[in-house]
Amino acid sequence: MQLFWARFLPILVKRGNVSLKTPIAQGILQMKHIRNFCIIAHIDHGKSTLADRLLDFTGSVTEREKKEQLLDNMDLERERGITIKSHAIQMEYGYEGENYILNLIDTPGHVDFSYEVSRSIAACEGALLVVDAAQSIQAQTISNLYLALENDLEIIPVLNKVDLPSANPEEVTDDIVDLLGCRAEEVIPASAKTGIGIKDILDAVIERVPAPEGNPTDPLQALVFDSVYNPFRGVETYFRIMNGEIKKGQKIKFVATDKDYFADEIGTLKLTQHPKPIIKTGDVGYLITGIKDAREVKVGDTITDAANPTKNAIAGFEDVKPMVFAGIYPVDTEDFEELRSSMEKLQLNDASLVFTPESSAALGFGFRCGFLGMLHMEIIQERLEREFDMTVITTVPNVSYYAFTTKDRETPIIVNNPSDLPDPSTLDRVEEPYIKATIITKSDFVGNVMSLCIEKRGQITNQTYLTTERVELTFDMPLAEIVFDFYDRLKTVSKGYASFDYAPIGMRVSKLVRVDILLNAQPVDALSALIHFDNAQHIGKKMCEKLKELIPRQQFDIPIQAAIGSKIISRETVKALRKDVTAKCYGGDISRKRKLLEKQKKGKKRMRQVGNVEIPQQAFMAVLKLND
């Protein structure tokens, strides 16, 4: 319907059949000048810098506001030089005598934040696919491209960093042409640092990205694609209007929670928020309703008019699938409720965080959290400490397994925590999640990469030479093996040239055992891990050695043991600090010294029976650095 109006409206207006003052005519003309697009690329290919140049060129920022990584407003993002959250911003640009509104969403590039990318893509009609002219196409480039193509986005290829001495524009352009099936002239050479090609990119967005579709006269239908928590104003919801319009003060309804609110403030997202009385079809904006409870706004939900609701909710994006699980506990058990509140607020800013309450004999009450990967877990822990002033203990990360007992061989028991594993005498089999790992590297490092993957129980399924220099390797691997130190070691063996991406492919049977760590003969459930039987003794020994380095010495010997069931497979001892009780004896009979030493020995024995060992935070993460 919208395409019909877009095509025939000028003809009908010319003939006098339709007035430009009608709501549908006004709405179609307004939509014709809107472009919604995002930037997708592999990590460190220049997305945030390109966003900075687009903002400079369109005059969306003043000289005083200019700075590097302008849209990355977290200290963490600036320190690490990565984008963690997607950021939406509106620009205005004049093209061939007409003014256009460009809604840009800058997305993260790391594989752990692919959920942010999927949400951004759902709110757009086009995407700038940025490829580094020095590094060429990498694993995450391909992954994000497929995500965009599944959503029928118009792809505009951009060859970034053409000004670098190491750039190879002709060869990389050929790679892009092979990947997309486009013409070489459609690839825009650019340099986000120097500003080369920025005008061409903006012109291409207006010419190639289609205007949003929708009916301005239909009931309100808006997609929630992001939200942030403001301690003073409550939840700020970011939305894209598919049909209808939203007005300030209007009574609106969230379809998923079925709750009504008043739109206290609406507006568009420029560098700062710009309040507006009305936002129409195809546009992107923010909504403040005074919601204080973080759980009442769900990303992917549909906003509609409470009095005249839409009949169809928008098909949202897929629910997030956590890949790595770990426990997060407050250092002081009394802070549990404060930690819960902090986690809920953080979940609002990061919809890919999943958590449920759990308790541990060693650590008290806390949460079992699901993360998209190790970097995601690290970022969440750091954000809790920085933004909410919560000092937390994070347990050893693991993945989710399926256990089947001899009584019921069909119904799986989901094992998120090693302590959930049924007794070995009743266990029939354990299944673990497998992934399809895609690694793109230089041909010189193929042997090193294959050795690493085989060590991690990977099975090679495909090997393709993209060029004479670049190879794509595909492996089926257990997810548990990439959780620990895989990515760091991959970068090491390939001298930083390998790129990595993965996707889940289901569950497979594996021979897994639970390795328990005992400190002073007491099991520490937070340090237990499910490990493949072949690696159990080696990893148990390494864990004991690592813990020996990290656990501070006490007044008594501390035995550190690794055990499978009742069988001890490794042991180390943290030797006692020894007080010199004979220091006060100057000469005299030897029996006097012996008497003091025997008394000390008995005291140490009694102390070992009742003594508690305090475990430092580094010990819980020690297992991750076993190869250091």
XYZ file of C-alpha atoms in Angstrom:
628
model
C 0.000 0.000 0.000
C 2.762 2.395 0.975
C 4.640 1.664 -2.277
C 1.450 2.450 -4.216
C 1.129 5.850 -2.532
C 4.833 6.640 -2.936
C 4.620 5.933 -6.693
C 1.270 7.487 -7.557
C 0.915 10.307 -4.991
C 2.700 12.968 -7.147
C 0.446 12.057 -10.148
C -2.766 12.181 -8.044
C -1.745 15.509 -6.478
C -0.987 16.957 -9.949
C -4.442 15.894 -11.236
C -6.147 17.306 -8.157
C -7.527 13.919 -7.034
C -5.678 14.048 -3.681
C -4.859 17.038 -1.476
C -1.399 17.359 0.029
C -3.157 18.294 3.295
C -4.547 14.769 3.850
C -2.806 12.853 6.693
C -1.691 9.974 4.440
C -0.201 12.344 1.830
C 1.646 14.276 4.552
C 2.895 11.045 6.117
C 4.158 9.573 2.813
C 6.006 12.787 1.904
C 7.627 12.885 5.344
C 8.711 9.203 5.127
C 10.191 9.774 1.676
C 12.870 11.960 3.359
C 13.827 9.506 6.144
C 16.668 6.970 5.944
C 17.320 4.453 8.743
C 20.686 2.698 8.527
C 23.343 1.056 10.714
C 27.093 0.439 10.466
C 28.267 -3.189 10.668
C 31.839 -4.542 10.537
C 34.441 -6.694 12.240
C 35.963 -5.343 15.456
C 38.477 -2.479 14.930
C 37.593 -1.799 11.274
C 36.677 1.841 11.995
C 32.898 1.935 12.667
C 32.980 4.490 15.506
C 35.461 6.751 13.667
C 33.254 6.623 10.544
C 30.240 7.605 12.684
C 32.275 10.575 14.025
C 33.051 11.773 10.461
C 29.400 11.410 9.366
C 28.337 13.561 12.332
C 31.027 16.161 11.514
C 30.088 16.313 7.815
C 26.350 16.755 8.462
C 27.008 19.455 11.082
C 25.341 17.391 13.822
C 28.063 18.316 16.335
C 29.671 21.625 17.181
C 33.439 22.175 17.346
C 33.216 22.163 21.156
C 31.430 18.788 21.228
C 33.846 17.033 18.855
C 35.959 14.190 20.277
C 37.139 10.706 19.285
C 34.574 7.874 19.612
C 31.872 10.503 20.182
C 29.001 7.995 20.439
C 30.867 5.683 22.840
C 29.761 7.310 26.091
C 31.047 4.645 28.529
C 34.517 5.053 30.068
C 35.065 1.345 29.405
C 34.428 1.815 25.674
C 36.963 4.640 25.466
C 39.617 2.823 27.496
C 39.405 -0.384 25.470
C 38.696 1.313 22.122
C 35.673 -0.934 21.477
C 31.934 -0.356 21.147
C 29.917 -2.291 23.740
C 26.430 -0.826 23.223
C 24.795 0.236 19.977
C 24.129 3.998 19.835
C 21.362 5.731 17.880
C 21.658 9.324 16.628
C 19.730 11.505 14.149
C 21.411 13.661 11.486
C 20.035 16.141 8.935
C 21.545 16.345 5.445
C 20.728 18.393 2.335
C 20.827 16.492 -0.970
C 19.783 17.914 -4.377
C 17.850 20.772 -2.789
C 15.890 18.595 -0.327
C 16.461 17.979 3.385
C 16.740 14.396 4.601
C 16.620 12.910 8.105
C 19.248 10.175 8.602
C 18.858 7.888 11.640
C 22.196 6.135 12.265
C 22.831 3.221 14.644
C 26.521 2.497 15.385
C 26.921 -1.182 16.349
C 29.592 -3.225 18.203
C 31.944 -5.473 16.211
C 32.975 -8.110 18.765
C 31.303 -11.530 18.488
C 30.139 -11.260 22.151
C 27.893 -8.292 21.327
C 26.185 -9.733 18.230
C 22.800 -9.424 20.035
C 23.191 -5.628 19.996
C 23.792 -5.870 16.217
C 20.656 -8.004 15.637
C 18.491 -5.434 17.474
C 19.963 -2.534 15.502
C 19.394 -4.343 12.197
C 15.720 -4.930 13.084
C 15.158 -1.140 13.191
C 16.850 -0.321 9.841
C 16.379 -0.576 6.055
C 20.051 -0.295 5.108
C 23.555 -1.062 6.370
C 27.042 0.271 5.703
C 29.306 -2.785 5.538
C 32.736 -1.436 6.543
C 35.822 -3.440 5.531
C 39.399 -2.526 6.511
C 41.560 -2.048 3.370
C 44.583 -3.486 5.240
C 42.920 -6.462 6.977
C 40.303 -7.384 4.332
C 37.169 -9.437 5.125
C 37.201 -11.148 8.511
C 34.974 -13.658 10.296
C 32.661 -11.188 12.029
C 32.257 -9.199 8.776
C 30.695 -12.283 7.173
C 28.587 -13.087 10.260
C 27.102 -9.554 10.479
C 26.545 -9.477 6.708
C 24.439 -12.658 6.822
C 22.448 -11.167 9.707
C 21.717 -8.059 7.592
C 20.806 -10.079 4.484
C 18.343 -12.210 6.520
C 16.544 -8.959 7.390
C 16.507 -7.820 3.702
C 18.679 -4.770 4.329
C 20.227 -2.812 1.460
C 24.013 -3.287 1.788
C 26.395 -0.419 0.932
C 30.029 -1.693 0.947
C 32.610 0.807 2.283
C 36.361 0.208 1.907
C 37.800 2.008 4.947
C 41.409 3.037 5.812
C 42.491 3.442 2.164
C 45.059 6.039 3.340
C 47.106 3.489 5.304
C 50.544 2.567 3.846
C 49.651 -1.139 4.350
C 46.288 -0.798 2.519
C 45.629 -3.056 -0.449
C 42.458 -1.483 -1.966
C 42.382 -3.362 -5.311
C 42.683 -6.816 -3.773
C 40.226 -6.104 -0.930
C 37.711 -4.594 -3.392
C 37.866 -7.871 -5.347
C 37.201 -9.782 -2.088
C 34.128 -7.593 -1.390
C 32.844 -8.069 -4.957
C 33.207 -11.866 -4.568
C 31.418 -11.801 -1.208
C 28.488 -9.537 -2.154
C 28.193 -10.183 -5.878
C 28.158 -6.407 -6.497
C 30.111 -4.319 -9.025
C 33.520 -2.854 -8.111
C 32.150 0.707 -8.735
C 29.579 0.195 -5.939
C 32.348 -0.190 -3.318
C 33.022 3.264 -1.810
C 36.728 3.931 -0.967
C 36.949 5.981 2.231
C 39.102 6.983 5.159
C 37.200 7.721 8.354
C 40.308 9.323 9.847
C 40.990 11.860 7.071
C 37.393 12.260 5.804
C 37.931 10.764 2.299
C 34.692 9.491 0.727
C 32.313 10.699 3.481
C 30.131 12.694 1.019
C 29.940 9.657 -1.292
C 28.753 7.502 1.632
C 25.979 9.962 2.595
C 24.862 10.311 -1.033
C 24.804 6.504 -1.388
C 22.657 6.179 1.770
C 20.049 8.554 0.281
C 20.149 7.000 -3.205
C 20.362 3.302 -2.318
C 18.687 2.828 1.111
C 14.893 2.633 0.665
C 12.628 5.003 2.569
C 10.759 3.359 5.481
C 7.424 1.690 4.733
C 4.263 1.940 6.827
C 0.820 3.498 6.978
C 0.568 6.843 8.858
C -3.216 6.402 9.372
C -3.022 2.917 10.975
C -3.080 2.447 14.782
C 0.280 3.090 16.475
C 2.764 0.214 16.107
C 6.346 0.859 17.312
C 9.274 -1.521 17.900
C 11.335 -1.164 21.114
C 14.954 -1.723 20.025
C 16.822 -0.450 23.086
C 16.378 1.077 26.527
C 18.532 2.734 29.198
C 17.961 3.389 32.888
C 18.129 6.991 34.078
C 18.163 7.227 37.901
C 16.297 10.568 37.780
C 13.719 9.942 35.028
C 13.262 6.179 35.078
C 13.415 3.970 32.008
C 14.113 5.685 28.664
C 12.763 3.545 25.818
C 14.170 3.821 22.255
C 11.718 2.892 19.503
C 11.157 2.885 15.743
C 7.601 3.610 14.501
C 6.381 1.066 11.935
C 2.783 2.412 11.541
C 0.800 5.326 12.934
C 2.211 8.125 15.103
C 2.857 8.918 18.764
C 1.994 12.207 20.519
C 3.152 13.723 23.798
C 0.679 12.916 26.597
C -0.893 10.040 24.630
C -1.937 6.944 26.615
C 0.144 4.071 25.237
C 0.378 0.339 25.956
C 3.269 -2.155 25.965
C 1.909 -5.310 24.312
C 4.177 -7.891 26.065
C 3.459 -6.678 29.624
C -0.086 -5.421 28.778
C 0.444 -2.293 30.892
C -0.704 1.261 30.087
C 1.332 4.445 30.578
C 1.250 8.094 29.514
C 3.918 9.366 27.108
C 5.253 12.095 29.437
C 7.993 13.022 26.963
C 8.845 11.964 23.426
C 11.556 13.197 21.108
C 14.366 12.400 18.710
C 17.888 11.229 19.537
C 20.478 13.764 18.482
C 23.683 14.195 20.488
C 21.324 15.214 23.280
C 17.623 14.406 23.518
C 15.344 16.775 21.560
C 11.736 16.723 22.873
C 8.990 16.897 20.198
C 5.168 17.046 20.334
C 4.729 14.252 17.742
C 6.807 11.509 16.035
C 5.476 9.954 12.833
C 5.779 6.728 10.828
C 9.293 5.598 9.901
C 11.087 7.793 12.443
C 13.208 6.778 15.441
C 12.829 8.371 18.860
C 12.831 8.019 22.645
C 9.958 7.740 25.132
C 9.861 8.580 28.856
C 6.861 7.294 30.821
C 8.206 7.426 34.368
C 8.624 3.621 34.603
C 10.884 2.853 37.558
C 10.855 -0.965 37.415
C 13.405 -2.236 34.889
C 11.409 -5.461 34.239
C 8.428 -3.596 32.751
C 10.259 -2.745 29.478
C 11.254 -5.622 27.211
C 13.480 -5.089 24.192
C 11.632 -6.360 21.086
C 8.222 -5.391 22.541
C 5.573 -3.458 20.604
C 4.239 -0.036 21.734
C 0.655 0.738 20.678
C -2.192 3.146 21.436
C -4.126 2.115 24.575
C -7.497 3.313 23.168
C -7.034 1.965 19.615
C -4.457 -0.868 19.861
C -2.875 -2.558 16.859
C -4.080 -6.085 16.091
C -0.589 -7.405 15.275
C 2.454 -7.208 17.514
C 5.734 -6.750 15.621
C 7.696 -9.977 15.235
C 10.665 -9.075 17.466
C 14.168 -10.443 17.303
C 15.139 -13.847 18.659
C 15.534 -14.323 22.398
C 19.137 -14.135 23.497
C 20.929 -17.493 23.868
C 23.588 -17.315 26.611
C 26.797 -19.181 25.754
C 28.784 -18.920 29.004
C 27.496 -19.242 32.583
C 29.112 -18.016 35.788
C 28.039 -17.155 39.311
C 28.199 -13.555 40.545
C 28.123 -13.117 44.330
C 28.400 -10.047 46.584
C 31.512 -9.998 48.785
C 29.209 -9.256 51.741
C 26.027 -11.399 51.807
C 24.048 -8.424 53.177
C 24.485 -6.684 49.787
C 22.424 -9.358 47.952
C 19.319 -7.160 47.420
C 21.482 -4.241 46.305
C 23.198 -6.562 43.801
C 19.784 -7.725 42.514
C 18.719 -4.101 41.939
C 22.032 -3.333 40.164
C 21.690 -6.419 37.927
C 18.135 -5.451 36.911
C 19.234 -1.930 35.943
C 22.217 -3.334 34.070
C 19.953 -5.829 32.245
C 17.894 -2.888 31.008
C 21.019 -1.379 29.417
C 22.172 -4.800 28.196
C 19.272 -7.056 27.188
C 21.644 -9.980 26.475
C 22.393 -10.441 30.216
C 20.365 -13.319 31.746
C 20.404 -14.132 35.483
C 18.604 -16.262 38.103
C 19.164 -16.397 41.899
C 21.265 -19.253 43.318
C 23.109 -20.058 46.536
C 26.514 -21.551 47.222
C 27.810 -23.198 50.412
C 31.082 -21.266 50.055
C 29.806 -17.876 48.869
C 26.225 -17.526 50.155
C 23.453 -15.979 48.018
C 24.156 -14.715 44.505
C 23.124 -15.069 40.864
C 23.715 -17.568 38.099
C 24.349 -15.363 35.053
C 24.341 -16.172 31.343
C 26.708 -14.252 29.050
C 27.336 -14.213 25.295
C 31.074 -14.786 25.793
C 34.103 -14.142 27.968
C 34.522 -10.460 26.996
C 30.826 -9.892 27.758
C 31.333 -11.436 31.228
C 34.394 -9.271 31.894
C 32.526 -6.114 30.828
C 29.499 -6.905 33.061
C 31.733 -7.462 36.098
C 33.580 -4.190 35.464
C 30.349 -2.242 34.894
C 28.911 -3.545 38.186
C 31.986 -2.251 39.997
C 32.171 1.114 38.201
C 28.542 2.109 37.664
C 26.939 0.572 40.779
C 29.918 0.444 43.187
C 29.358 -3.302 43.738
C 32.417 -5.410 44.602
C 31.577 -8.918 43.418
C 33.104 -12.407 43.271
C 32.804 -14.184 39.899
C 33.044 -17.979 39.840
C 34.705 -20.149 37.204
C 32.710 -19.797 33.943
C 31.173 -22.879 32.338
C 28.511 -23.784 29.784
C 25.128 -25.519 30.032
C 25.086 -29.334 29.708
C 22.337 -31.965 29.377
C 22.562 -34.967 31.757
C 20.507 -38.164 31.281
C 19.985 -40.689 34.089
C 19.588 -44.487 33.773
C 15.979 -44.141 35.029
C 14.977 -41.676 32.277
C 17.178 -41.784 29.175
C 14.979 -39.335 27.196
C 14.352 -36.346 29.485
C 17.464 -34.178 29.961
C 18.442 -32.582 33.269
C 19.871 -29.138 32.472
C 23.217 -28.729 34.268
C 24.227 -25.060 34.549
C 26.362 -25.665 37.612
C 28.742 -28.633 38.175
C 26.977 -29.306 41.506
C 23.737 -30.031 39.545
C 25.335 -33.109 37.904
C 23.539 -36.294 39.075
C 25.427 -38.967 41.024
C 27.809 -40.881 38.704
C 26.176 -44.203 39.694
C 22.812 -43.057 38.223
C 24.297 -41.207 35.211
C 23.630 -42.603 31.733
C 25.316 -39.947 29.548
C 26.170 -36.237 29.364
C 25.698 -34.068 26.272
C 27.601 -30.814 25.768
C 26.948 -27.892 23.386
C 28.985 -27.803 20.171
C 29.687 -24.808 17.945
C 30.695 -24.280 14.355
C 33.869 -22.184 14.588
C 34.944 -20.131 11.554
C 38.545 -18.920 11.584
C 40.060 -16.763 8.841
C 43.859 -16.524 8.957
C 46.986 -16.092 6.828
C 48.151 -19.289 5.099
C 51.456 -19.168 7.079
C 49.623 -19.902 10.333
C 47.287 -22.725 9.205
C 49.387 -25.399 10.963
C 49.488 -23.491 14.285
C 45.737 -22.803 14.212
C 44.877 -26.425 13.374
C 47.112 -27.710 16.214
C 45.372 -25.384 18.683
C 41.871 -26.427 17.541
C 42.710 -30.165 17.657
C 44.133 -29.671 21.171
C 40.759 -28.137 22.067
C 38.932 -31.290 20.790
C 37.983 -29.605 17.487
C 37.227 -31.545 14.291
C 38.017 -29.796 11.009
C 35.042 -29.811 8.608
C 36.195 -27.444 5.850
C 39.247 -25.586 4.562
C 38.849 -22.931 1.851
C 41.509 -20.682 0.328
C 39.796 -17.283 -0.086
C 42.977 -15.970 -1.750
C 46.523 -17.353 -2.001
C 47.277 -15.622 1.321
C 44.003 -16.069 3.287
C 42.416 -19.328 4.439
C 39.003 -19.980 5.981
C 38.998 -22.947 8.399
C 35.776 -24.441 9.780
C 35.757 -26.640 12.895
C 33.141 -28.399 15.017
C 34.242 -27.733 18.614
C 32.856 -28.064 22.152
C 31.766 -24.640 23.405
C 33.390 -25.370 26.789
C 36.835 -25.437 25.117
C 36.583 -21.890 23.729
C 35.233 -20.435 26.997
C 38.611 -20.286 28.714
C 41.684 -19.092 26.879
C 40.959 -20.034 23.266
C 40.643 -16.542 21.745
C 43.822 -15.227 23.408
C 45.830 -18.267 22.316
C 44.440 -18.047 18.778
C 45.719 -14.455 18.522
C 49.098 -15.595 19.892
C 49.643 -18.527 17.488
C 48.571 -16.420 14.483
C 50.544 -13.289 15.574
C 47.247 -11.376 15.737
C 46.170 -12.164 12.154
C 43.364 -14.688 12.838
C 39.714 -13.648 13.147
C 37.167 -15.855 14.867
C 33.399 -16.278 14.800
C 31.109 -19.050 16.020
C 27.506 -20.264 15.933
C 25.831 -23.030 18.018
C 25.090 -26.349 16.211
C 23.437 -28.430 18.975
C 24.336 -30.989 21.653
C 26.639 -34.038 21.360
C 27.483 -36.887 23.767
C 30.802 -36.459 25.622
C 32.691 -38.260 28.383
C 32.638 -35.579 31.072
C 33.534 -35.786 34.778
C 33.174 -33.332 37.644
C 36.493 -32.221 39.130
C 36.082 -30.877 42.684
C 38.641 -28.708 44.454
C 39.098 -29.341 48.195
C 40.731 -26.747 50.464
C 41.668 -28.022 53.894
C 39.583 -31.161 53.059
C 36.453 -28.998 52.455
C 35.005 -28.975 48.892
C 34.627 -25.476 47.381
C 31.605 -25.799 45.065
C 32.395 -22.485 43.345
C 35.689 -23.944 42.030
C 34.181 -27.209 40.707
C 34.274 -27.739 36.941
C 32.946 -30.225 34.380
C 35.925 -31.392 32.302
C 36.461 -34.017 29.613
C 37.844 -37.208 31.190
C 41.042 -37.172 29.056
C 41.988 -33.681 30.314
C 40.819 -34.057 33.947
C 44.129 -34.996 35.618
C 46.155 -32.410 33.686
C 43.695 -29.578 34.449
C 43.239 -30.699 38.084
C 47.029 -30.553 38.601
C 47.284 -27.107 36.975
C 44.402 -25.755 39.100
C 46.088 -26.967 42.313
C 49.402 -25.373 41.280
C 47.694 -22.076 40.411
C 45.731 -21.978 43.669
C 48.925 -22.684 45.636
C 50.372 -19.444 44.202
C 47.259 -17.380 44.936
C 46.033 -18.544 48.365
C 47.833 -16.622 51.138
C 49.778 -18.624 53.756
C 48.131 -19.187 57.152
C 49.396 -20.331 60.567
C 48.739 -23.942 59.462
C 49.357 -26.117 56.376
C 46.571 -25.901 53.758
C 46.196 -28.979 51.539
C 44.762 -28.186 48.062
C 43.345 -31.299 46.360
C 41.629 -32.024 43.049
C 39.224 -34.974 43.162
C 36.909 -36.929 40.854
C 34.289 -38.332 43.221
C 36.279 -39.842 46.131
C 39.493 -40.271 44.104
C 42.176 -37.619 44.664
C 43.943 -36.909 41.350
C 46.301 -34.107 42.436
C 47.548 -32.371 45.586
C 49.571 -29.302 46.544
C 50.222 -27.834 49.994
C 50.418 -24.179 51.046
C 53.043 -24.378 53.821
C 52.340 -22.718 57.183
C 53.833 -19.460 58.356
C 56.107 -20.529 61.214
C 56.499 -18.458 64.340
C 59.877 -18.931 66.023
C 58.659 -19.959 69.506
C 62.202 -20.811 70.658
C 63.489 -17.274 70.072
C 63.200 -16.432 73.810
C 65.399 -19.414 74.798
C 69.001 -18.359 75.201
C 70.980 -21.526 75.828
C 69.654 -23.924 78.445
C 68.586 -27.527 78.098
C 67.343 -28.823 74.659
C 64.292 -30.406 76.334
C 62.916 -26.921 77.050
C 62.989 -26.046 73.317
C 61.459 -29.420 72.427
C 58.602 -28.825 74.854
C 57.772 -25.459 73.187
C 57.910 -26.963 69.670
C 55.588 -29.856 70.693
C 53.129 -27.354 72.162
C 53.215 -25.341 68.885
C 52.670 -28.553 66.852
C 49.521 -29.434 68.841
C 48.181 -25.904 68.434
C 48.696 -25.971 64.645
C 46.938 -29.368 64.419
C 43.908 -28.007 66.304
C 43.927 -24.832 64.174
C 43.916 -26.887 60.951
C 40.786 -28.721 62.149
C 38.795 -25.516 62.724
C 40.625 -23.013 60.510
C 38.827 -21.261 57.639
C 40.631 -20.425 54.407
C 39.730 -17.102 52.768
C 39.794 -17.454 48.971
C 40.856 -14.343 47.023
C 38.868 -13.266 43.916
C 41.837 -14.076 41.608
C 41.582 -17.743 42.609
C 38.112 -18.078 41.045
C 39.451 -16.816 37.734
C 42.740 -18.747 37.996
C 41.429 -21.604 35.864
C 41.162 -19.230 32.905
C 44.886 -18.552 32.837
C 46.186 -22.110 33.244
C 48.413 -21.744 30.170
C 50.107 -18.528 31.295
